[in-house]
C-alpha cells in the first residue's frame, strides 16, 4: 500500500488549445478510495492513465509512495488496473483468468492456487472457478476482472468506469460490493466514473474535474454542502441544484419574486452586481406566497418522495427572461398536479450564493 501524489501533472495533446489535464496537484492517502468524476472529456481517464503509465506526463511528477514513477514503465509501477471491458480470456476458466498474471510471473503452482482461492472467496466466486466467462453474468465477469487485480497484491488499484457495462440494478449492487471490498483490503484505490451518484456513494473523497482542471476535492458530504463554485454545485446532486440568475441591490440578491439577503462578507466578495442563487430541490418549502412563484409542469412520483418540475417565468426589469426549469422535492404521493401555481420558499440556512462573473462561491 502507498500514497499517490500528483505534483503539477500536465498532459498535452497535439492540436488542442489547452491541456487535457492541467497542473494537477492531488494527494491520495494510503488506503484511501478516491473517485475522479466529471463530464466526458474532463480529463479523468487521462489522469488515471498517467498514473498507470499508459500516458506520458508532459510536465510535473507523479509519486507512488516515496518513489517517483513519472518516467517508469507501466509494468514496473506495482499497480493493477480494472477496465470498463472485462477483457477475460474466453477459453480459460475463472480460476485460470484470475491466476493468469501469476502464471506469467512464474509464481509456483501451489502459491498461485492459494492466492486464486483467497481472491475467489473474497469475491464470492468459489462456486464458479471451473466455469468459462460465457457462463457468467455481467456482474460475475466484473468480479473475475477484480479478482485478477486482487491476486497481484498491488500498491494501488486503478479502476476506469468498471460498472458502465452493467444494467442499472446490477450497478447499484456491484458498486456497494466494490466499496466494501476496498475497505476490507485497505488498498489505495483511484476510481474513475462520470456518474456523480456512483462517486458520492463509493468514495472516501471525490475529486471533481472540468476541462482538465481540478475544481474541488473533498468528502461527499462537503462537496454537497459546500461546493466551491457553480460548476461543482450544478454537477453534484441528483436532481441538480437549481441555479437562479439574480441582480444585487440594497435588499440582497433578487430573482423574480425571490430576494435573498446578503451578508457584508458576501457583498464584498462579489465582483459585479450579478449573482447566482443556488437552492437544492430538497431545500425548498412549498407554499402559496412569499417565495419564488412557479408553475408545476411535471410531477415525478417516486412513492416515498416526489419531484416537482416547475417553469419559472421570471420577468427582470420589464424584460422576460428565458423560461427555465426549477425542481423541488415534495413528500410522496404529492397533492400537486401539472398546472398548479405554487410559491417555493428556500430554507435560509441551506442557500448558496455564487459570483456570476467568476463562478466562485461567496
Coordinates of C-alpha atoms in Angstrom, one line a residue, residues 41-250:
X41 CA -13.7 14.9 -21.8
X42 CA -12.8 16.5 -18.4
X43 CA -9.5 14.6 -18.1
X44 CA -10.4 12.0 -15.5
X45 CA -9.4 8.9 -17.6
X46 CA -6.3 10.7 -18.8
X47 CA -5.3 11.3 -15.2
X48 CA -5.8 7.6 -14.4
X49 CA -3.8 6.6 -17.5
X50 CA -0.9 9.0 -16.5
X51 CA -0.8 7.3 -13.1
X52 CA -0.9 3.8 -14.8
X53 CA 2.0 4.8 -17.1
X54 CA -0.2 4.5 -20.2
X55 CA 0.1 8.2 -20.9
X56 CA 3.3 10.3 -20.6
X57 CA 3.5 13.2 -18.2
X58 CA 4.5 16.4 -20.1
X59 CA 5.1 18.5 -17.0
X60 CA 5.2 17.8 -13.3
X61 CA 5.6 14.5 -11.5
X62 CA 3.7 11.5 -10.1
X63 CA 4.8 9.6 -7.0
X64 CA 3.6 6.3 -5.6
X65 CA 4.8 6.2 -2.1
X66 CA 8.2 7.8 -2.0
X67 CA 9.1 6.6 -5.5
X68 CA 8.9 9.0 -8.5
X69 CA 7.2 6.9 -11.2
X70 CA 6.8 9.7 -13.7
X71 CA 9.1 8.0 -16.3
X72 CA 8.9 4.4 -15.0
X73 CA 7.4 1.8 -17.4
X74 CA 3.8 0.8 -16.6
X75 CA 4.7 -2.8 -15.7
X76 CA 7.2 -1.6 -13.1
X77 CA 4.8 0.7 -11.2
X78 CA 3.2 -2.0 -9.0
X79 CA -0.4 -1.1 -9.9
X80 CA -3.3 -3.2 -11.0
X81 CA -6.0 -1.8 -13.4
X82 CA -9.6 -2.8 -13.9
X83 CA -11.1 -1.6 -17.2
X84 CA -14.6 -0.9 -18.5
X85 CA -14.4 -4.0 -20.6
X86 CA -13.8 -7.2 -18.7
X87 CA -11.1 -8.4 -21.1
X88 CA -11.4 -12.0 -20.0
X89 CA -9.9 -14.9 -21.9
X90 CA -13.0 -16.8 -23.2
X91 CA -11.1 -20.2 -23.5
X92 CA -9.9 -20.1 -19.9
X93 CA -11.8 -20.9 -16.7
X94 CA -12.5 -18.3 -14.0
X95 CA -9.6 -19.7 -12.0
X96 CA -7.2 -19.5 -15.0
X97 CA -8.3 -16.0 -15.7
X98 CA -7.8 -14.8 -12.2
X99 CA -4.4 -16.5 -11.9
X100 CA -3.1 -15.7 -15.4
X101 CA -0.8 -12.9 -14.3
X102 CA 0.7 -15.1 -11.6
X103 CA 1.4 -17.8 -14.2
X104 CA 3.2 -15.3 -16.5
X105 CA 5.3 -14.2 -13.5
X106 CA 6.1 -17.9 -12.8
X107 CA 4.6 -17.9 -9.4
X108 CA 4.8 -21.5 -8.0
X109 CA 1.6 -23.5 -8.8
X110 CA 0.7 -24.1 -5.1
X111 CA 1.0 -20.5 -4.2
X112 CA -0.8 -19.5 -7.3
X113 CA -3.8 -21.8 -6.5
X114 CA -3.9 -20.5 -2.9
X115 CA -4.0 -16.8 -4.0
X116 CA -6.7 -17.6 -6.6
X117 CA -8.8 -19.3 -3.9
X118 CA -8.4 -16.4 -1.5
X119 CA -9.5 -13.9 -4.2
X120 CA -12.4 -16.1 -5.1
X121 CA -13.5 -16.3 -1.5
X122 CA -13.4 -12.5 -1.1
X123 CA -15.4 -12.0 -4.3
X124 CA -17.9 -14.9 -3.7
X125 CA -16.7 -16.7 -6.8
X126 CA -15.7 -20.1 -5.2
X127 CA -18.6 -21.9 -6.9
X128 CA -17.6 -20.6 -10.4
X129 CA -13.9 -21.3 -10.6
X130 CA -14.3 -24.1 -13.2
X131 CA -16.7 -22.1 -15.4
X132 CA -15.9 -20.2 -18.6
X133 CA -16.7 -16.5 -18.9
X134 CA -19.6 -17.2 -21.3
X135 CA -21.4 -19.0 -18.5
X136 CA -21.2 -16.0 -16.2
X137 CA -23.4 -12.9 -15.7
X138 CA -22.1 -9.4 -16.3
X139 CA -21.6 -8.8 -12.6
X140 CA -19.8 -12.1 -12.1
X141 CA -17.4 -11.3 -15.0
X142 CA -16.7 -7.9 -13.5
X143 CA -15.8 -9.7 -10.2
X144 CA -13.5 -12.0 -12.1
X145 CA -11.7 -8.9 -13.5
X146 CA -11.5 -7.6 -9.9
X147 CA -10.0 -10.9 -8.8
X148 CA -7.3 -10.8 -11.5
X149 CA -6.3 -7.4 -10.0
X150 CA -6.5 -8.6 -6.3
X151 CA -4.2 -11.6 -6.7
X152 CA -1.4 -9.3 -7.9
X153 CA -1.4 -7.6 -4.5
X154 CA -0.5 -4.2 -5.9
X155 CA 0.2 -1.0 -4.1
X156 CA -2.6 0.8 -6.0
X157 CA -5.8 -0.3 -7.6
X158 CA -6.9 1.7 -10.7
X159 CA -10.5 1.4 -11.9
X160 CA -11.7 3.0 -15.2
X161 CA -15.5 3.0 -15.2
X162 CA -15.7 -0.7 -14.4
X163 CA -19.5 -0.7 -14.0
X164 CA -20.6 1.1 -17.1
X165 CA -21.4 -2.1 -19.0
X166 CA -23.8 -3.3 -16.3
X167 CA -27.6 -2.7 -16.1
X168 CA -28.9 -0.1 -13.5
X169 CA -29.9 -2.6 -10.8
X170 CA -26.6 -4.6 -11.0
X171 CA -24.6 -1.3 -10.9
X172 CA -26.2 -0.4 -7.6
X173 CA -25.4 -3.9 -6.2
X174 CA -21.9 -4.1 -7.6
X175 CA -20.7 -0.6 -6.5
X176 CA -21.6 -1.4 -2.9
X177 CA -19.6 -4.6 -3.2
X178 CA -16.6 -2.8 -4.6
X179 CA -16.7 -0.2 -1.9
X180 CA -16.9 -2.8 0.8
X181 CA -14.2 -4.9 -0.8
X182 CA -11.8 -1.9 -1.0
X183 CA -12.3 -1.1 2.7
X184 CA -11.6 -4.7 3.6
X185 CA -8.4 -4.8 1.5
X186 CA -7.4 -1.3 2.5
X187 CA -5.5 -0.8 -0.8
X188 CA -5.2 2.7 -2.2
X189 CA -7.7 3.0 -5.0
X190 CA -8.4 5.5 -7.7
X191 CA -11.7 5.1 -9.4
X192 CA -13.0 6.9 -12.5
X193 CA -16.6 7.5 -13.3
X194 CA -18.9 10.0 -15.0
X195 CA -21.8 9.1 -12.7
X196 CA -21.8 11.5 -9.8
X197 CA -24.2 9.3 -7.7
X198 CA -21.7 6.5 -8.0
X199 CA -18.9 8.8 -7.0
X200 CA -20.8 10.1 -3.9
X201 CA -21.8 6.6 -2.9
X202 CA -18.3 5.0 -3.1
X203 CA -15.6 7.5 -2.5
X204 CA -13.9 8.4 0.8
X205 CA -13.2 11.6 -1.1
X206 CA -14.3 12.8 -4.5
X207 CA -12.2 14.9 -6.9
X208 CA -14.3 16.9 -9.4
X209 CA -12.6 17.8 -12.8
X210 CA -13.8 20.0 -15.5
X211 CA -11.9 20.8 -18.8
X212 CA -8.7 19.3 -17.4
X213 CA -8.7 21.4 -14.2
X214 CA -9.3 20.1 -10.7
X215 CA -12.3 22.0 -9.3
X216 CA -12.6 20.6 -5.8
X217 CA -11.6 17.5 -3.8
X218 CA -13.5 16.8 -0.6
X219 CA -15.6 14.2 1.1
X220 CA -19.0 13.6 -0.5
X221 CA -20.7 15.5 2.3
X222 CA -18.5 18.6 1.9
X223 CA -19.0 18.6 -1.8
X224 CA -22.7 18.5 -1.4
X225 CA -23.0 21.1 1.3
X226 CA -20.1 23.5 0.4
X227 CA -19.4 23.4 -3.4
X228 CA -16.6 25.9 -4.2
X229 CA -18.1 27.1 -7.5
X230 CA -21.1 27.0 -9.8
X231 CA -19.8 24.0 -11.8
X232 CA -19.4 21.8 -8.7
X233 CA -22.8 23.0 -7.4
X234 CA -24.6 22.1 -10.6
X235 CA -22.7 18.8 -11.2
X236 CA -23.0 17.2 -7.8
X237 CA -26.5 16.2 -6.7
X238 CA -29.4 14.4 -8.3
X239 CA -31.6 16.2 -9.4
X240 CA -29.1 19.0 -9.8
X241 CA -29.0 22.2 -7.7
X242 CA -31.3 25.0 -9.0
X243 CA -29.1 27.9 -10.2
X244 CA -31.0 31.2 -10.5
X245 CA -29.6 34.4 -12.1
X246 CA -30.0 37.3 -9.7
X247 CA -29.4 41.1 -9.5
X248 CA -27.7 42.5 -6.4
X249 CA -29.3 45.6 -4.8
X250 CA -29.5 47.0 -1.3

